[in-house]
mmCIF file of N, CA and C in Angstrom:
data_model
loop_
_atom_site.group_PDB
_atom_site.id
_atom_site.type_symbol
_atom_site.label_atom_id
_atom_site.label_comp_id
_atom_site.label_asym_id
_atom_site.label_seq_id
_atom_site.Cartn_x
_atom_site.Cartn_y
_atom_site.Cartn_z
ATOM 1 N N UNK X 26 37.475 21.021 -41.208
ATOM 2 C CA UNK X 26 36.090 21.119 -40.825
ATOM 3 C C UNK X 26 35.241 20.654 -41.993
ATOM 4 N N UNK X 27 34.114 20.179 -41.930
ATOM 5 C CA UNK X 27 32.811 19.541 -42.780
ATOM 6 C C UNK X 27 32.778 20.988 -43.787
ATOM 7 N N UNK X 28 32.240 20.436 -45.021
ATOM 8 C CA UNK X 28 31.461 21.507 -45.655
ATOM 9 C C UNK X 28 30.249 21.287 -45.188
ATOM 10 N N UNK X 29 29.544 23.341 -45.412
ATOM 11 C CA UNK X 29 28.478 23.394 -44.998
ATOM 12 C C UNK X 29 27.673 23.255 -46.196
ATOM 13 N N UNK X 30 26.433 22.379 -46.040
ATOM 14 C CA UNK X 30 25.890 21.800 -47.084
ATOM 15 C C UNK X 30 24.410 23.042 -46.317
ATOM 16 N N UNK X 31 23.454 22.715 -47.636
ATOM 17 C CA UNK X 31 22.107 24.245 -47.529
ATOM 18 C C UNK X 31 21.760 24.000 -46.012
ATOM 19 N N UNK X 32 21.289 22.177 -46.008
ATOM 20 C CA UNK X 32 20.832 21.571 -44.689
ATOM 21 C C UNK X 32 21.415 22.410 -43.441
ATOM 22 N N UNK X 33 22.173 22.599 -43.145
ATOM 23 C CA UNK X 33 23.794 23.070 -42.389
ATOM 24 C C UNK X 33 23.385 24.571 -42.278
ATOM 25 N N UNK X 34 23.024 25.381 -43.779
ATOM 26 C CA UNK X 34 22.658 26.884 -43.516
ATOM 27 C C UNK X 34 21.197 26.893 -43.102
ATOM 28 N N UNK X 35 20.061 25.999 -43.359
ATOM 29 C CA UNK X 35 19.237 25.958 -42.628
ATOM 30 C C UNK X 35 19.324 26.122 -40.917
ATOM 31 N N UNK X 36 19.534 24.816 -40.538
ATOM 32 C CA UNK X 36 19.833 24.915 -39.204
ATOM 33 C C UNK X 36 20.093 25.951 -38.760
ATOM 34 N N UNK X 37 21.857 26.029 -39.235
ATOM 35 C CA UNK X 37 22.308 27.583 -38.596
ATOM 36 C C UNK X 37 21.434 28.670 -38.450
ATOM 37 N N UNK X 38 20.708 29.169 -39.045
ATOM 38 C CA UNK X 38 19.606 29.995 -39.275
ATOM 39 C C UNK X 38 18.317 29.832 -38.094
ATOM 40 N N UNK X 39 18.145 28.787 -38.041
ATOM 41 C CA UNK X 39 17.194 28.132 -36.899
ATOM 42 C C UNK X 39 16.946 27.986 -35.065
ATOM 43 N N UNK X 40 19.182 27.910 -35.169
ATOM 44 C CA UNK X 40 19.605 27.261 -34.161
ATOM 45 C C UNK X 40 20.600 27.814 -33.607
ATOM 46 N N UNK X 41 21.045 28.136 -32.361
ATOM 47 C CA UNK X 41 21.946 29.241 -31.817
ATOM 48 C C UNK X 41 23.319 28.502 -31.853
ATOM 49 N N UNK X 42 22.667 26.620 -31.104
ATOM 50 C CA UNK X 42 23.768 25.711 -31.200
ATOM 51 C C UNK X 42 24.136 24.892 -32.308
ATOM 52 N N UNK X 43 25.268 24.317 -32.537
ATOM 53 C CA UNK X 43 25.208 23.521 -33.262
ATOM 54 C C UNK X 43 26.689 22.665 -33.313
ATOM 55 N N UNK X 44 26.755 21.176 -34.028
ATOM 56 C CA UNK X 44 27.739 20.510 -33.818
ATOM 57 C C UNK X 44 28.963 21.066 -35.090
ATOM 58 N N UNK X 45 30.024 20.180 -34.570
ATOM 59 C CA UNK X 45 30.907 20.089 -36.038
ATOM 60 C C UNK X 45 32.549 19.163 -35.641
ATOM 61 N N UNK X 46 32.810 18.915 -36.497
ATOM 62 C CA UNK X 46 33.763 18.157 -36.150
ATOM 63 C C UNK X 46 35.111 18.753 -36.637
ATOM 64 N N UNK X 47 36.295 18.343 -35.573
ATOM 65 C CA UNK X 47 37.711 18.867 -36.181
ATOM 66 C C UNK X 47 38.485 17.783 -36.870
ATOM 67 N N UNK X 48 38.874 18.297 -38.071
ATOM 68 C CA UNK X 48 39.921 17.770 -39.093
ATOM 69 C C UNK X 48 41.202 18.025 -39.161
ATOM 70 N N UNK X 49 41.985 17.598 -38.679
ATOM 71 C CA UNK X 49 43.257 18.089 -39.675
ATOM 72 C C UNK X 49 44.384 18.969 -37.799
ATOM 73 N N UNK X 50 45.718 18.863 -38.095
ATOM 74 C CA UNK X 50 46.483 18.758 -36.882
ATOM 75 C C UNK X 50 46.669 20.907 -36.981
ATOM 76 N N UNK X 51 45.648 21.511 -37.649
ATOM 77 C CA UNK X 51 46.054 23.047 -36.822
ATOM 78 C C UNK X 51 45.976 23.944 -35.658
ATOM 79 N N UNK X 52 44.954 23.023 -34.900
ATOM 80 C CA UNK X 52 45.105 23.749 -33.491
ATOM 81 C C UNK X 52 45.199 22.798 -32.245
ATOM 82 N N UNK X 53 46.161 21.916 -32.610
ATOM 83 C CA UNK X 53 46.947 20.862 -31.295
ATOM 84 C C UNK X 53 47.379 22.350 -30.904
ATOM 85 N N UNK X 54 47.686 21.773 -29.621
ATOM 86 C CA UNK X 54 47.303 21.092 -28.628
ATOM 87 C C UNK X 54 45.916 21.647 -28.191
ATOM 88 N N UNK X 55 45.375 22.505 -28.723
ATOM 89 C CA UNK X 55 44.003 22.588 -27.769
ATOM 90 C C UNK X 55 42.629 21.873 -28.567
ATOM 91 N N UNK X 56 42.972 21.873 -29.976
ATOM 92 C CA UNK X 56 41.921 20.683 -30.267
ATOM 93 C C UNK X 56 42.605 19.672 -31.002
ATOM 94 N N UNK X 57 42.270 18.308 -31.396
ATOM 95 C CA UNK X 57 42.471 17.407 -31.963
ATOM 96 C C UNK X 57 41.775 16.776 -33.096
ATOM 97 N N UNK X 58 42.457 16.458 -33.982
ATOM 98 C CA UNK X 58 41.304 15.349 -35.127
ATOM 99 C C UNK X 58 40.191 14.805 -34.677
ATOM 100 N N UNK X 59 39.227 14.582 -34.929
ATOM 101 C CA UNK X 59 38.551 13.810 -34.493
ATOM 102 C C UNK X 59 37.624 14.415 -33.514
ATOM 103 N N UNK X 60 38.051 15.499 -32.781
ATOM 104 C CA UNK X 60 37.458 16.287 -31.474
ATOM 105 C C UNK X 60 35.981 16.724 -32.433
ATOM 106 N N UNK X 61 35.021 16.375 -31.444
ATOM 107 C CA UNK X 61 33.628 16.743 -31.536
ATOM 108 C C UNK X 61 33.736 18.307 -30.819
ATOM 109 N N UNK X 62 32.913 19.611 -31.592
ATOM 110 C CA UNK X 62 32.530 20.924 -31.424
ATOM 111 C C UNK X 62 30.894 21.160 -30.992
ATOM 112 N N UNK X 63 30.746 21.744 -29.800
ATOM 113 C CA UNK X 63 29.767 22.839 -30.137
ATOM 114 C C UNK X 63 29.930 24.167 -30.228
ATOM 115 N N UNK X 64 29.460 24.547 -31.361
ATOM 116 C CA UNK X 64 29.497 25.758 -31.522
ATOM 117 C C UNK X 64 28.395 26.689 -31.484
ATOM 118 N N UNK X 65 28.314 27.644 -30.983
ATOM 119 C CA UNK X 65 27.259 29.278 -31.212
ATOM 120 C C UNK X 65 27.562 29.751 -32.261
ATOM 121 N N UNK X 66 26.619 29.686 -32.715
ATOM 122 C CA UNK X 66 26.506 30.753 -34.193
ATOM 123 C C UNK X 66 26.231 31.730 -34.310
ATOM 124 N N UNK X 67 26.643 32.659 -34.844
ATOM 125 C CA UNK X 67 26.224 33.985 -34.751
ATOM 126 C C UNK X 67 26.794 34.831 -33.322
ATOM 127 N N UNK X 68 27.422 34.104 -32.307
ATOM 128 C CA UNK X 68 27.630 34.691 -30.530
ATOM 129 C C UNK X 68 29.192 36.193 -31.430
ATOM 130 N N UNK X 69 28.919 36.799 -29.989
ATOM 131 C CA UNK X 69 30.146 37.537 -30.534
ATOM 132 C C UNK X 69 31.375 37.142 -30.190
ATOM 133 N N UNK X 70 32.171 37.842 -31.120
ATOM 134 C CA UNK X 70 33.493 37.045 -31.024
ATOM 135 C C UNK X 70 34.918 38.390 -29.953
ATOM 136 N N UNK X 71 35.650 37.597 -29.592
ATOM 137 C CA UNK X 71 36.885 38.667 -29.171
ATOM 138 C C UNK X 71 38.424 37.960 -29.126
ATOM 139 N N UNK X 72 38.840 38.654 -29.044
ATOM 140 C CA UNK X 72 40.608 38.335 -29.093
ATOM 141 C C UNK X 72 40.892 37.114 -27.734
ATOM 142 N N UNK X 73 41.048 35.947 -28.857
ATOM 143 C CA UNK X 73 41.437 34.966 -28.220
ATOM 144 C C UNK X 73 40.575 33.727 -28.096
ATOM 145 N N UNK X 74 39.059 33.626 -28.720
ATOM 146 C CA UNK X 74 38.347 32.868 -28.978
ATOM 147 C C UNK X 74 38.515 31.895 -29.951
ATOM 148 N N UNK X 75 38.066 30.712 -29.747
ATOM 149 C CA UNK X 75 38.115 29.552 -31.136
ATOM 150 C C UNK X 75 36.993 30.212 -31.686
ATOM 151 N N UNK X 76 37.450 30.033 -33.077
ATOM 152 C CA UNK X 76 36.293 30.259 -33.916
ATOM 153 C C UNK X 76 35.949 29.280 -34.875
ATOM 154 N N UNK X 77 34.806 29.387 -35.821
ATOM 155 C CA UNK X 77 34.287 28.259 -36.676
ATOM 156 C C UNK X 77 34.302 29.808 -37.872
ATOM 157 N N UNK X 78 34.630 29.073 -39.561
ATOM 158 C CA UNK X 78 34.764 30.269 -40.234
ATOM 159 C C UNK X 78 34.583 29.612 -41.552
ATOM 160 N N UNK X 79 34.368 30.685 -42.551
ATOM 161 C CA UNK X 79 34.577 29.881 -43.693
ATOM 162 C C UNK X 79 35.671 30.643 -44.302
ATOM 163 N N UNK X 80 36.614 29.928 -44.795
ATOM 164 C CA UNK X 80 37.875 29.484 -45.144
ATOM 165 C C UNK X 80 37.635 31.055 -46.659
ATOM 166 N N UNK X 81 38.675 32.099 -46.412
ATOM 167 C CA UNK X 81 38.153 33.512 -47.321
ATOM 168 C C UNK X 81 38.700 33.005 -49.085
ATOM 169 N N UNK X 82 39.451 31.663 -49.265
ATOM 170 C CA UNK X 82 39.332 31.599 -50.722
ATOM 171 C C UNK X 82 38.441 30.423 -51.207
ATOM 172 N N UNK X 83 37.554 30.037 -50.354
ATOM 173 C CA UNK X 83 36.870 28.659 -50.376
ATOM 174 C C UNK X 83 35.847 27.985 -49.615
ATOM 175 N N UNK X 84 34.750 29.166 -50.078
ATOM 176 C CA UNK X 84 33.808 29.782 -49.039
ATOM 177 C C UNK X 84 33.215 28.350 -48.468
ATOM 178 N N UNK X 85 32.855 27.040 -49.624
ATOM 179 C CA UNK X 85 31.787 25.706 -49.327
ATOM 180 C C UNK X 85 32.718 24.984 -47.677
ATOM 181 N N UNK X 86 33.979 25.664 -47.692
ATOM 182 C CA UNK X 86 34.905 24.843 -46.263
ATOM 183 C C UNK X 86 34.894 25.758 -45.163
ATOM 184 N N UNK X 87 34.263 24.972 -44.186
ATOM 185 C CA UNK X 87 34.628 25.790 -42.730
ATOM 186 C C UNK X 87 36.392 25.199 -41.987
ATOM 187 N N UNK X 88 36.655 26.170 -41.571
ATOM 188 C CA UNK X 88 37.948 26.241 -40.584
ATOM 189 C C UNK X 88 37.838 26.679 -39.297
ATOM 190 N N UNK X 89 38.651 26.052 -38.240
ATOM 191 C CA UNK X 89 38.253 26.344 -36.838
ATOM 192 C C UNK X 89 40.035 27.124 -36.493
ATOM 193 N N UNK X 90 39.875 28.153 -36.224
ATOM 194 C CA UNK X 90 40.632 29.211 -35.885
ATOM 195 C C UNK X 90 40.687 29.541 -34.560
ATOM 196 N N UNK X 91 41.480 30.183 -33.947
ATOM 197 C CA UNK X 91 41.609 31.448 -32.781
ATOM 198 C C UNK X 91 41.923 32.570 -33.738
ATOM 199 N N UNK X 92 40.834 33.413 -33.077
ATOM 200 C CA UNK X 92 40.700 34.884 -33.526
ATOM 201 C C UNK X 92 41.852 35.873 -32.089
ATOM 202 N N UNK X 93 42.564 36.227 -33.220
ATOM 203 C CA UNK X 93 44.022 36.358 -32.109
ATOM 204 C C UNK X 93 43.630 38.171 -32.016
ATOM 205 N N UNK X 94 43.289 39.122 -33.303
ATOM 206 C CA UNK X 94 43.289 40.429 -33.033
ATOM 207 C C UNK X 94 42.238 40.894 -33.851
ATOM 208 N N UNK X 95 41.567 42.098 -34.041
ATOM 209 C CA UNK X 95 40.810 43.016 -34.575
ATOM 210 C C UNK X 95 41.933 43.794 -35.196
ATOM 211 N N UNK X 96 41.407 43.996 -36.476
ATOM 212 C CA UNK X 96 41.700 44.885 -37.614
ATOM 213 C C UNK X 96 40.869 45.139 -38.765
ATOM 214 N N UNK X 97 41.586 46.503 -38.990
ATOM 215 C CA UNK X 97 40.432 47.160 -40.132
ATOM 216 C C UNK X 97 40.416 46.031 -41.221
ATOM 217 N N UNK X 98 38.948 45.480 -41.307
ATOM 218 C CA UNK X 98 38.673 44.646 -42.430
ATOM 219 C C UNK X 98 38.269 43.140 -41.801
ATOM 220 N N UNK X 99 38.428 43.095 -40.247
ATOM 221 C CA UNK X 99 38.370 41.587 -40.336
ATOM 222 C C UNK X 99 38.894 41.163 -38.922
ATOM 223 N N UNK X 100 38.767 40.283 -38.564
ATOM 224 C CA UNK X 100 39.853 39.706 -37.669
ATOM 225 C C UNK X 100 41.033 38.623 -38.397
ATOM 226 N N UNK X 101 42.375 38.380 -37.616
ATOM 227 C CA UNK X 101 43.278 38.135 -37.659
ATOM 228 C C UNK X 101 43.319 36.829 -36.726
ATOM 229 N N UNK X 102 43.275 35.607 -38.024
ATOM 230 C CA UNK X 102 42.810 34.169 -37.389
ATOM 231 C C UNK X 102 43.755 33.605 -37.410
ATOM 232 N N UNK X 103 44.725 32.665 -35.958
ATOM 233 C CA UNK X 103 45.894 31.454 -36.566
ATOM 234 C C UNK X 103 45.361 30.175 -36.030
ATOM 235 N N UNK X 104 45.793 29.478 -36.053
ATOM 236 C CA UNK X 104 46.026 28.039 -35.485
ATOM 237 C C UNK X 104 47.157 27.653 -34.344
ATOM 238 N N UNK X 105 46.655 27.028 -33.511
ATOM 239 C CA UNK X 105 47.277 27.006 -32.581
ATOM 240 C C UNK X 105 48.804 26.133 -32.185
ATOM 241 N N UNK X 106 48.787 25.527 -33.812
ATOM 242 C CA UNK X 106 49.695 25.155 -33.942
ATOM 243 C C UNK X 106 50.559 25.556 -35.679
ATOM 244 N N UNK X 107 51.981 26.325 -34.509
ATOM 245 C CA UNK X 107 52.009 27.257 -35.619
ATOM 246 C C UNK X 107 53.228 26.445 -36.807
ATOM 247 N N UNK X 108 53.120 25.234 -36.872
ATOM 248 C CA UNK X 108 54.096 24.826 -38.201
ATOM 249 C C UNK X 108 52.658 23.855 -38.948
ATOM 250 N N UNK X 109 51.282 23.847 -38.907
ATOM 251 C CA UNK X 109 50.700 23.648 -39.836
ATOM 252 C C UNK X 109 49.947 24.182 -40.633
ATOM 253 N N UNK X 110 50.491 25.729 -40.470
ATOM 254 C CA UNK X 110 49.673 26.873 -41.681
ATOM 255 C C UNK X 110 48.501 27.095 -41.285
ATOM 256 N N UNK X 111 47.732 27.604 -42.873
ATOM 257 C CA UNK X 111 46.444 27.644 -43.350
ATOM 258 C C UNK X 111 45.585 28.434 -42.524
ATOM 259 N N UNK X 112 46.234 29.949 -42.251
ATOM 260 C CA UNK X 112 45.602 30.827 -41.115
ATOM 261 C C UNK X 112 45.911 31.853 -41.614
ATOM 262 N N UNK X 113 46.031 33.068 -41.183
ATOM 263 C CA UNK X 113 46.192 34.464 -41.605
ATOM 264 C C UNK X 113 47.161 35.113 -42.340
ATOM 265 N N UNK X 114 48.220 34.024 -41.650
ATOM 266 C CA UNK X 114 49.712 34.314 -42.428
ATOM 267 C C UNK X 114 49.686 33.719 -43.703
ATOM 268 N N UNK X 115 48.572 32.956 -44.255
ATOM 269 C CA UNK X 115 48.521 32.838 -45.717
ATOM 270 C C UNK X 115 47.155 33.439 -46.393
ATOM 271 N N UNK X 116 46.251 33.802 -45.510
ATOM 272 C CA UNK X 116 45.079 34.466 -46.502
ATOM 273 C C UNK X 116 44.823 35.926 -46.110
ATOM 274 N N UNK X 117 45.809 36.554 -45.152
ATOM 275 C CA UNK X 117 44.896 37.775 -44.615
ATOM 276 C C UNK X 117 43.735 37.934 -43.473
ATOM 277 N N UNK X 118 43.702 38.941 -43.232
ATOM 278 C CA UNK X 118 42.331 39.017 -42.446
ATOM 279 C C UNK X 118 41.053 38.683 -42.748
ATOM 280 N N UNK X 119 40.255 38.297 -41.979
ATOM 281 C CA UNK X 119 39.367 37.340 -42.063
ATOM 282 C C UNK X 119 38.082 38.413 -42.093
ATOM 283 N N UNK X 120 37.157 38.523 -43.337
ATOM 284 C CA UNK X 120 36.337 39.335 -42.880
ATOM 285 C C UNK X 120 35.432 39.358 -42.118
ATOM 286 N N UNK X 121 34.334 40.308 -41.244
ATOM 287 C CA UNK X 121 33.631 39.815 -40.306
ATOM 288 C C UNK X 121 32.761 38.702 -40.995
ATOM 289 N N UNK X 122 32.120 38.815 -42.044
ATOM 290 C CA UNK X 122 30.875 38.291 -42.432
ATOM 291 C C UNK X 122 31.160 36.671 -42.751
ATOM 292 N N UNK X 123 32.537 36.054 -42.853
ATOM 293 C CA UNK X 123 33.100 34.734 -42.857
ATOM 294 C C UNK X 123 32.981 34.445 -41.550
ATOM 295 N N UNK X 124 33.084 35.267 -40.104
ATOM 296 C CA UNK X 124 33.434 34.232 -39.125
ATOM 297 C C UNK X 124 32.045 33.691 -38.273
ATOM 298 N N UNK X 125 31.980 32.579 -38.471
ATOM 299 C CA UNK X 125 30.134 32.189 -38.283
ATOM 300 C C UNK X 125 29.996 31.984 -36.604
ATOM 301 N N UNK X 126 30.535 31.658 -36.096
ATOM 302 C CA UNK X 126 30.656 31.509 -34.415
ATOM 303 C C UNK X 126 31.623 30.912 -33.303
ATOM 304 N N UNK X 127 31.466 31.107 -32.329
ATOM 305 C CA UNK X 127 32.327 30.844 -31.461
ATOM 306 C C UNK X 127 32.083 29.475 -31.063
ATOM 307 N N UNK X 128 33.453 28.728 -31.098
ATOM 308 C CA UNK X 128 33.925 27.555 -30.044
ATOM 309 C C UNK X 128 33.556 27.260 -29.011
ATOM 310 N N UNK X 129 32.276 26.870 -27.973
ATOM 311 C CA UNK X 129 31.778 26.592 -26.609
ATOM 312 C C UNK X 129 32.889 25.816 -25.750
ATOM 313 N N UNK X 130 32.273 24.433 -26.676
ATOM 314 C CA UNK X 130 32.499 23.075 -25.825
ATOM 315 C C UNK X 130 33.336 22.092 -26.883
ATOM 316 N N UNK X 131 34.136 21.321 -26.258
ATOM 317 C CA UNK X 131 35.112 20.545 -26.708
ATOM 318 C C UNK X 131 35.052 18.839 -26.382
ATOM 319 N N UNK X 132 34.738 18.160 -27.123
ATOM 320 C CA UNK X 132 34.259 16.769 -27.096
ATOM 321 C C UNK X 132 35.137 15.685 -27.248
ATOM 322 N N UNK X 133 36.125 14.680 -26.887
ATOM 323 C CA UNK X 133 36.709 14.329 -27.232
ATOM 324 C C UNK X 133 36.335 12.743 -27.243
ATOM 325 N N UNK X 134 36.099 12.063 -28.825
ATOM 326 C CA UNK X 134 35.663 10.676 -28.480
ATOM 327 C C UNK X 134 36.540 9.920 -27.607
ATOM 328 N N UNK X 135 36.186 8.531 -27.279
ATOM 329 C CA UNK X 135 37.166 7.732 -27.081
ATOM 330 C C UNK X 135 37.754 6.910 -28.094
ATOM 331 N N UNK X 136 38.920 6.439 -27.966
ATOM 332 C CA UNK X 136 39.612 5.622 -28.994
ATOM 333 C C UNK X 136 39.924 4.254 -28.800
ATOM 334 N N UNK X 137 39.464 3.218 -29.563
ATOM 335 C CA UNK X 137 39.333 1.860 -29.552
ATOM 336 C C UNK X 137 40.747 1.498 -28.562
ATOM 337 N N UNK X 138 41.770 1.672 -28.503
ATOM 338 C CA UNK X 138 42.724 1.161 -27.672
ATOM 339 C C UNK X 138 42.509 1.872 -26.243
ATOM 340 N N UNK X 139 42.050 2.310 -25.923
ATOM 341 C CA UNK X 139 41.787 2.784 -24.184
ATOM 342 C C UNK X 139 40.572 1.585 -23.774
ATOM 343 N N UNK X 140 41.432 0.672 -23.732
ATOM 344 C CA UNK X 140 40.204 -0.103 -23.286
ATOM 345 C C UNK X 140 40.222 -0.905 -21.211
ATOM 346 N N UNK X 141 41.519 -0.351 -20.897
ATOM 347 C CA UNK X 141 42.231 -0.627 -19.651
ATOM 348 C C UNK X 141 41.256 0.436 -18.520
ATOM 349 N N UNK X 142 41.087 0.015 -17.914
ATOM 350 C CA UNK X 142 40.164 0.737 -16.471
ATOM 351 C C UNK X 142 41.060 2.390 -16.301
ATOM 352 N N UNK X 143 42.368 1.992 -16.126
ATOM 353 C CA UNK X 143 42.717 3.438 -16.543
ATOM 354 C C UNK X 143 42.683 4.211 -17.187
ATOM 355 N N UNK X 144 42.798 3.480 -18.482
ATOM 356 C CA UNK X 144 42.628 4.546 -19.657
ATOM 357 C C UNK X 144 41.091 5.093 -19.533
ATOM 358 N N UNK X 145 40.553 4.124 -19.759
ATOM 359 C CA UNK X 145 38.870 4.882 -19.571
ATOM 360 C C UNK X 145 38.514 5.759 -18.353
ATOM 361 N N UNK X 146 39.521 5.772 -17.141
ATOM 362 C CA UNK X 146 39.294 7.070 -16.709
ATOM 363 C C UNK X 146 39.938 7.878 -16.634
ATOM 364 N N UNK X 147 40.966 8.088 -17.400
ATOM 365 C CA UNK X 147 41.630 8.825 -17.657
ATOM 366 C C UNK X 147 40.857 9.807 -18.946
ATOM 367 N N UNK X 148 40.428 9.037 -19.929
ATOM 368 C CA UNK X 148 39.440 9.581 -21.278
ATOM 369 C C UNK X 148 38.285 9.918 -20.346
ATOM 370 N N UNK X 149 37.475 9.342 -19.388
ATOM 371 C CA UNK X 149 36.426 10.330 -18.592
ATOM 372 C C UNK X 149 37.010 11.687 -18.099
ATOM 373 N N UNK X 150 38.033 11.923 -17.275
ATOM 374 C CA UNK X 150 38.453 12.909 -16.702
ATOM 375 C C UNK X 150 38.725 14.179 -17.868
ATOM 376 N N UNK X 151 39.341 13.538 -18.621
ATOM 377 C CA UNK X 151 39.568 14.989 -19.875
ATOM 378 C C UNK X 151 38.878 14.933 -21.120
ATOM 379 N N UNK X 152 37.447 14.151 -21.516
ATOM 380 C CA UNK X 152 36.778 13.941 -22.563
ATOM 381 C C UNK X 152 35.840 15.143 -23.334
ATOM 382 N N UNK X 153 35.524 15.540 -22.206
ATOM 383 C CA UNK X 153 34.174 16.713 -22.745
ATOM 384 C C UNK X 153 34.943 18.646 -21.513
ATOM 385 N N UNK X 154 35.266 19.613 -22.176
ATOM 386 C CA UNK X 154 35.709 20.442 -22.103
ATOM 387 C C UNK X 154 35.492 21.771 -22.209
ATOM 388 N N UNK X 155 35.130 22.610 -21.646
ATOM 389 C CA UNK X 155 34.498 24.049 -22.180
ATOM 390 C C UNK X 155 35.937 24.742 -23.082
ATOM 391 N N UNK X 156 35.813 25.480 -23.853
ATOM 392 C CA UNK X 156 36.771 25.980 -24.815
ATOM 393 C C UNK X 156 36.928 27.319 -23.975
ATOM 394 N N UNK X 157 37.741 28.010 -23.810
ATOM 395 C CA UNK X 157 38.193 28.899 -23.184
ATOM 396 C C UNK X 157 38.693 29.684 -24.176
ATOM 397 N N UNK X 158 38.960 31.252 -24.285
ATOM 398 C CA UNK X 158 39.745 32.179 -24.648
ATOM 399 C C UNK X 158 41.344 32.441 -24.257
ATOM 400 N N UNK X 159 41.221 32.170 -22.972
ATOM 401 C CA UNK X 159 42.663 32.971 -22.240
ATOM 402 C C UNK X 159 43.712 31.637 -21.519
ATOM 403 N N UNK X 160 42.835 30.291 -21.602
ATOM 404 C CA UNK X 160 43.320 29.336 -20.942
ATOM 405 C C UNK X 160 43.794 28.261 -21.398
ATOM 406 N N UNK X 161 44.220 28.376 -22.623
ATOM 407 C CA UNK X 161 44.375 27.264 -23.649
ATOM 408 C C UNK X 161 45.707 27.026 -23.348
ATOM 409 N N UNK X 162 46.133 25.892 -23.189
ATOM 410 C CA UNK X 162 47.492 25.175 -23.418
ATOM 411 C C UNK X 162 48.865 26.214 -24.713
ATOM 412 N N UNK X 163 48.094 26.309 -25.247
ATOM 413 C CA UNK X 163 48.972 26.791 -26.909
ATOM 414 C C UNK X 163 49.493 28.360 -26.204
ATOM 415 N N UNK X 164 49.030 29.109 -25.649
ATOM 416 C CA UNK X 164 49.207 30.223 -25.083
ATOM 417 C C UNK X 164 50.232 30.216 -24.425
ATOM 418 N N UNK X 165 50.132 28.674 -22.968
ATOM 419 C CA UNK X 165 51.418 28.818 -22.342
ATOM 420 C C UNK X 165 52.847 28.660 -22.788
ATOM 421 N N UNK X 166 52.649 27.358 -24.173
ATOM 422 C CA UNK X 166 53.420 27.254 -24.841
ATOM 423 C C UNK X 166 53.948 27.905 -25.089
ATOM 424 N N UNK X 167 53.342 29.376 -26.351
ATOM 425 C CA UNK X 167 54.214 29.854 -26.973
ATOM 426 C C UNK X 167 54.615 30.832 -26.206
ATOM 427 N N UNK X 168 54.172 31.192 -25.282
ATOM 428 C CA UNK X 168 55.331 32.333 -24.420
ATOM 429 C C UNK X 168 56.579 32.259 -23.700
ATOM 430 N N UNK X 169 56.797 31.032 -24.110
ATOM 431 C CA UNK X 169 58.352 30.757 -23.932
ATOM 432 C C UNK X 169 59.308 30.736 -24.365
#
């Protein structure tokens, strides 16, 4: 995720919504590199939500998490993909005052090679996405 620059804590402060972009392969299958975020700031959070956070040893980096449980001190954040780390099982619980808001909507650009009538509706049909709690792909996965 982007660092949040003052500009960034302005807004937030201002604005209920706001954008952000995903980096990096920790919560395939339900988000991707590149995937455009809106996020609520400040909304409340519960077991099983994407979240937007700042990262508890490296406050200037946000991280986009599922908040999997409540515990004394924090919630208990992983990634939805569990062989690329950098979630609870290496920093602990997440305190409340790090986790800045919930995951809405899920954006997915298009990519210069979908340029075939199919592909482009195929990238229309699954491009833009509401983020769900209970319905995520990674869920069905791992219960098998």
């Amino acid at each position: 995720m982007p660092e949040l620059s003052q500009e960034t804590e302005r807004r937030v402060a201002l604005l209920p919504f706001g954008p952000a972009e995903v980096t990096g392969p920790s919560m395939v299958p339900t988000l991707h590199h590149g995937d455009r975020l809106l996020v609520q700031w400040g909304a409340r959070v519960g077991p099983g939500d994407v979240v937007v956070l700042r990262h508890p040893f490296q406050q200037d980096l946000l991280v986009v998490k599922r908040a999997t449980e409540r515990r004394e001190g924090g919630w208990w954040v992983l990634g939805d993909n569990a062989y690329a780390g950098g979630d609870s099982t290496d920093y602990g619980v997440v305190p409340d005052e790090l986790v800045l808001g919930k995951v809405r909507f899920r954006y997915r650009p298009r990519r210069p090679d979908q340029r075939s009538l199919f592909a482009a509706a195929r990238w229309a049909l699954s491009a833009a996405r509401p983020v769900f709690c209970d319905r995520s792909a990674s869920r069905r996965l791992r219960a098998r």
